[in-house]
GROMACS .gro file of C-alpha atoms in nm:
model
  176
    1UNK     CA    1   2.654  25.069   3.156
    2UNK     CA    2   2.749  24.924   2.807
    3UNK     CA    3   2.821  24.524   2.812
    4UNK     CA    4   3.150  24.436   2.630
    5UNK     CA    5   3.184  24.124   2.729
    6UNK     CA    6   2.939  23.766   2.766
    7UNK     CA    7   3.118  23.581   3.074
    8UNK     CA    8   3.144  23.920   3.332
    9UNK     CA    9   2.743  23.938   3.183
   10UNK     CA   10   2.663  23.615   3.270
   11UNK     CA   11   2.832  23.613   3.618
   12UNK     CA   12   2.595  23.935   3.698
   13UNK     CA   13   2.303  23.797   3.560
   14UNK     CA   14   2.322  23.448   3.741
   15UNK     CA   15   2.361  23.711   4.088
   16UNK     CA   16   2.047  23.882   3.967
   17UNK     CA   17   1.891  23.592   3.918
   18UNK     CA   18   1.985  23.428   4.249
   19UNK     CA   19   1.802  23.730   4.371
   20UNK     CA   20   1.502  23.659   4.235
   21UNK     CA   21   1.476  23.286   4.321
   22UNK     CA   22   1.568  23.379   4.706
   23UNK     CA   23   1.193  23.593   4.675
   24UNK     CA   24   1.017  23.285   4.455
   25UNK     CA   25   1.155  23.010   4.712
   26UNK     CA   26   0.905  23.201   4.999
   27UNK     CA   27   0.635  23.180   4.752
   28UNK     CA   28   0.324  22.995   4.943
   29UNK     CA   29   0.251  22.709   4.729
   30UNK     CA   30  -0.155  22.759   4.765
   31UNK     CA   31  -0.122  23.146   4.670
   32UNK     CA   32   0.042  23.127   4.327
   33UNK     CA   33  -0.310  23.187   4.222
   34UNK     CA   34  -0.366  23.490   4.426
   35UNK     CA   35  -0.359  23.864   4.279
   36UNK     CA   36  -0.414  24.187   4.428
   37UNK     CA   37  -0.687  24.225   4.174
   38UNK     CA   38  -0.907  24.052   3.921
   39UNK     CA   39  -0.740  24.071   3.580
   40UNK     CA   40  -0.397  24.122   3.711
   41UNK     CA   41  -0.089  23.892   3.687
   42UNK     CA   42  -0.122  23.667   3.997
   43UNK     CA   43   0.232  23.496   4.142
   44UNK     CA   44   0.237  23.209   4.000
   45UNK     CA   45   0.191  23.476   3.605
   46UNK     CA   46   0.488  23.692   3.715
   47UNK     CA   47   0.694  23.416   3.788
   48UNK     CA   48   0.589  23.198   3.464
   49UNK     CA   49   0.632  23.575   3.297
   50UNK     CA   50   0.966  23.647   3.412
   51UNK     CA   51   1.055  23.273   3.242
   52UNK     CA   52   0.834  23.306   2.943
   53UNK     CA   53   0.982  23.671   2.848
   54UNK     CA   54   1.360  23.568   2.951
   55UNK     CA   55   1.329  23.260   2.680
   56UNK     CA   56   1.074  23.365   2.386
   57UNK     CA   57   1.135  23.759   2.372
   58UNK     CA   58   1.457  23.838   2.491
   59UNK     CA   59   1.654  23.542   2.374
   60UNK     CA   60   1.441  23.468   2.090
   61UNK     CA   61   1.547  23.795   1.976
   62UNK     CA   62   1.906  23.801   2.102
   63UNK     CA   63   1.935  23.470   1.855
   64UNK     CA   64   1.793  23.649   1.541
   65UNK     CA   65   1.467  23.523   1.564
   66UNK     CA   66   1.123  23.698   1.618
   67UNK     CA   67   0.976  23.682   1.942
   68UNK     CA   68   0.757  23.406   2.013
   69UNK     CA   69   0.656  23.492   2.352
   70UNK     CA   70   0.269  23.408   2.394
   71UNK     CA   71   0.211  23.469   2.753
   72UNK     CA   72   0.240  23.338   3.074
   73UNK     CA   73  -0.057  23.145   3.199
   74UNK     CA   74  -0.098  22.834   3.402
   75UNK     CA   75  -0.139  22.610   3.104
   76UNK     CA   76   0.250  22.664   3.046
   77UNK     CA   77   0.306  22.466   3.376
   78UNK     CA   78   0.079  22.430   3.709
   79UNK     CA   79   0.181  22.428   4.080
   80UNK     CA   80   0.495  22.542   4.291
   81UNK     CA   81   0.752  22.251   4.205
   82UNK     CA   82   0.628  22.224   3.778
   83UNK     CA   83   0.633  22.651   3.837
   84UNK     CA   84   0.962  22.601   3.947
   85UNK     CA   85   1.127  22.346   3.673
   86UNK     CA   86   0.998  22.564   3.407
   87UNK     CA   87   1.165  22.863   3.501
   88UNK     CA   88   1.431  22.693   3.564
   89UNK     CA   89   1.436  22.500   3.281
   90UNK     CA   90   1.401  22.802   3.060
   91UNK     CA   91   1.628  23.022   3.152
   92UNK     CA   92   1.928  22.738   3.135
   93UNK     CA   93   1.765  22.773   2.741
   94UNK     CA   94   1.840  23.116   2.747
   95UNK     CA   95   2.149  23.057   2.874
   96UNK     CA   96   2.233  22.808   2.614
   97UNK     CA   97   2.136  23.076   2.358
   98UNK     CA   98   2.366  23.416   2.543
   99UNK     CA   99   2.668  23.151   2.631
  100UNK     CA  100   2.696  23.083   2.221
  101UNK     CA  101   2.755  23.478   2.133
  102UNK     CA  102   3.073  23.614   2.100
  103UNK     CA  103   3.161  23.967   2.260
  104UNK     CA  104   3.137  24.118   1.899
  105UNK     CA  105   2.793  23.981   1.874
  106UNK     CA  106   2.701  24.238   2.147
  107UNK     CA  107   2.753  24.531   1.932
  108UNK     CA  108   2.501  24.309   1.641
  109UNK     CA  109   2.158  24.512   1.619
  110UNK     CA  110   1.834  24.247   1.696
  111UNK     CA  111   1.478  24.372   1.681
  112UNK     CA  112   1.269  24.374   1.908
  113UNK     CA  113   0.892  24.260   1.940
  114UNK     CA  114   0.798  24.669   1.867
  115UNK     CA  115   1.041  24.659   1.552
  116UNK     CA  116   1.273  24.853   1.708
  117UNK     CA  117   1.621  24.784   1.595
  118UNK     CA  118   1.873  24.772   1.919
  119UNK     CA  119   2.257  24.620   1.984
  120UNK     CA  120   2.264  24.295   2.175
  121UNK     CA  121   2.408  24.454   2.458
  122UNK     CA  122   2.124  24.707   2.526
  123UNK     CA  123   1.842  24.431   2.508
  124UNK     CA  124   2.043  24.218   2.780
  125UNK     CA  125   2.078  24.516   2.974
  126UNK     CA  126   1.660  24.599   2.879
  127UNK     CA  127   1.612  24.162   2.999
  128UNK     CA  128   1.757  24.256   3.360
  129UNK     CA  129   1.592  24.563   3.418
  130UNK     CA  130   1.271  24.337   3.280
  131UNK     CA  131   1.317  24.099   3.583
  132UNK     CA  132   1.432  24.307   3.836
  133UNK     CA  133   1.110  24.491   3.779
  134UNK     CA  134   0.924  24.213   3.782
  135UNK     CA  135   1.089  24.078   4.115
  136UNK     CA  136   0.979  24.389   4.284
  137UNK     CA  137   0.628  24.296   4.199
  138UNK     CA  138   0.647  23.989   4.380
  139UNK     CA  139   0.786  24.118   4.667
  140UNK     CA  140   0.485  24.364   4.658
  141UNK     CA  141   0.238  24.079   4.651
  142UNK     CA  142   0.399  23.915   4.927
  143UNK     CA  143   0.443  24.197   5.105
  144UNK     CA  144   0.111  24.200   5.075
  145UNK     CA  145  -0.028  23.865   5.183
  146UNK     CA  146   0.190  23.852   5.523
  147UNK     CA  147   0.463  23.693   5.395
  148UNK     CA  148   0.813  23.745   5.522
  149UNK     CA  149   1.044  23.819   5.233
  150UNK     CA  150   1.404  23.777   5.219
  151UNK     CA  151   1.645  24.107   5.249
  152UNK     CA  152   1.785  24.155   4.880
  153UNK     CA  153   2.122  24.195   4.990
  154UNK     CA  154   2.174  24.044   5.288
  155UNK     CA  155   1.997  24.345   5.553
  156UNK     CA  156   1.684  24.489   5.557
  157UNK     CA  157   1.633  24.872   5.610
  158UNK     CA  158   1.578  24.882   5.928
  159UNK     CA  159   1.908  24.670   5.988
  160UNK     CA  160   2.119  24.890   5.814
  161UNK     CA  161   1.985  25.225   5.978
  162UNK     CA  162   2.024  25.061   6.317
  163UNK     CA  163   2.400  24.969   6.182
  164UNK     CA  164   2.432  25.353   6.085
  165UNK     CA  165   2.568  25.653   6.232
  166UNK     CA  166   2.370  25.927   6.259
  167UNK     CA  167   2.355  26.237   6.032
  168UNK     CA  168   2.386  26.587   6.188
  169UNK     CA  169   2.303  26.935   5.969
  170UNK     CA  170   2.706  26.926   5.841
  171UNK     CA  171   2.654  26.641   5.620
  172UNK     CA  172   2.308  26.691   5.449
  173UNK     CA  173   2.471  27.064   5.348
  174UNK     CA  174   2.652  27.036   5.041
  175UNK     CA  175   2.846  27.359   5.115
  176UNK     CA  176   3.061  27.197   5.383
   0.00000   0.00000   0.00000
């Protein structure tokens, strides 16, 4: 899917990104520190990540900068509510920076942290894929600990195969 345009962009991203502050807004305060093993991005990383990466790589980049992203650690900002503000606070930045290009500037090449040369429009596309990715994580790790997670669209699997019809032998055969 090639992006042509900034505001129809923007509208999907802020969806996406609803998305992925319904699964942060479960979050147990007193396990952002937990991971499912030693070394490993805990919650309270992949949430700081998704922020950190959003802001420093992506829109660094987007801007015609170089990447400044320099991680994600707890330094950057500590507990649920200062987690929170920062990633929100961050990706109005971003926001700030994709609002300010012009639908021509999509087809403008940036380079990336790997100095690979890419149009505007691809990298956004990369950036979603990037969080989405990352929002799976967390639903793993919550998934993990117990912790109810919200449906991503409104049902969860089992809701919509109870809300289904069933399949009989004529429909799984592509030759009738």
């Amino acid at each position: 899917m090639e992006i042509h345009s900034i505001p129809p962009f923007l509208e999907y991203y802020h969806k996406v990104r609803e998305r992925t502050l319904r699964i942060i807004k479960v979050v147990p305060a007193d396990q952002l520190d937990w991971s499912y093993k030693p070394g490993k991005f805990t919650i309270g990383d992949q949430i700081r990540h998704i922020a950190t990466i959003e802001r420093y790589m992506f829109a660094e980049t987007i801007a015609g900068r170089p990447s400044a992203y320099q991680g994600c650690g707890k330094d950057l900002a500590d507990g649920y509510d200062n987690i929170l503000f920062f990633f929100n606070q961050l990706h109005e930045q971003s926001l700030d920076i994709f609002r300010a290009l012009s639908d021509n500037d999509l087809q403008r090449k940036c380079t990336t942290p790997g100095q690979v040369e890419m149009r505007i429009w691809k990298w956004m596309r990369a950036m979603v894929e990037h969080e989405i990715h990352h929002r799976g994580e967390l639903y793993i790790y919550l998934n993990l600990l117990g912790v109810k997670t919200p449906p991503m669209y409104g049902l969860t699997a089992e809701e919509v195969a109870q809300n289904s019809i069933p399949i009989t032998g004529a429909e799984t055969d592509p030759g009738k």
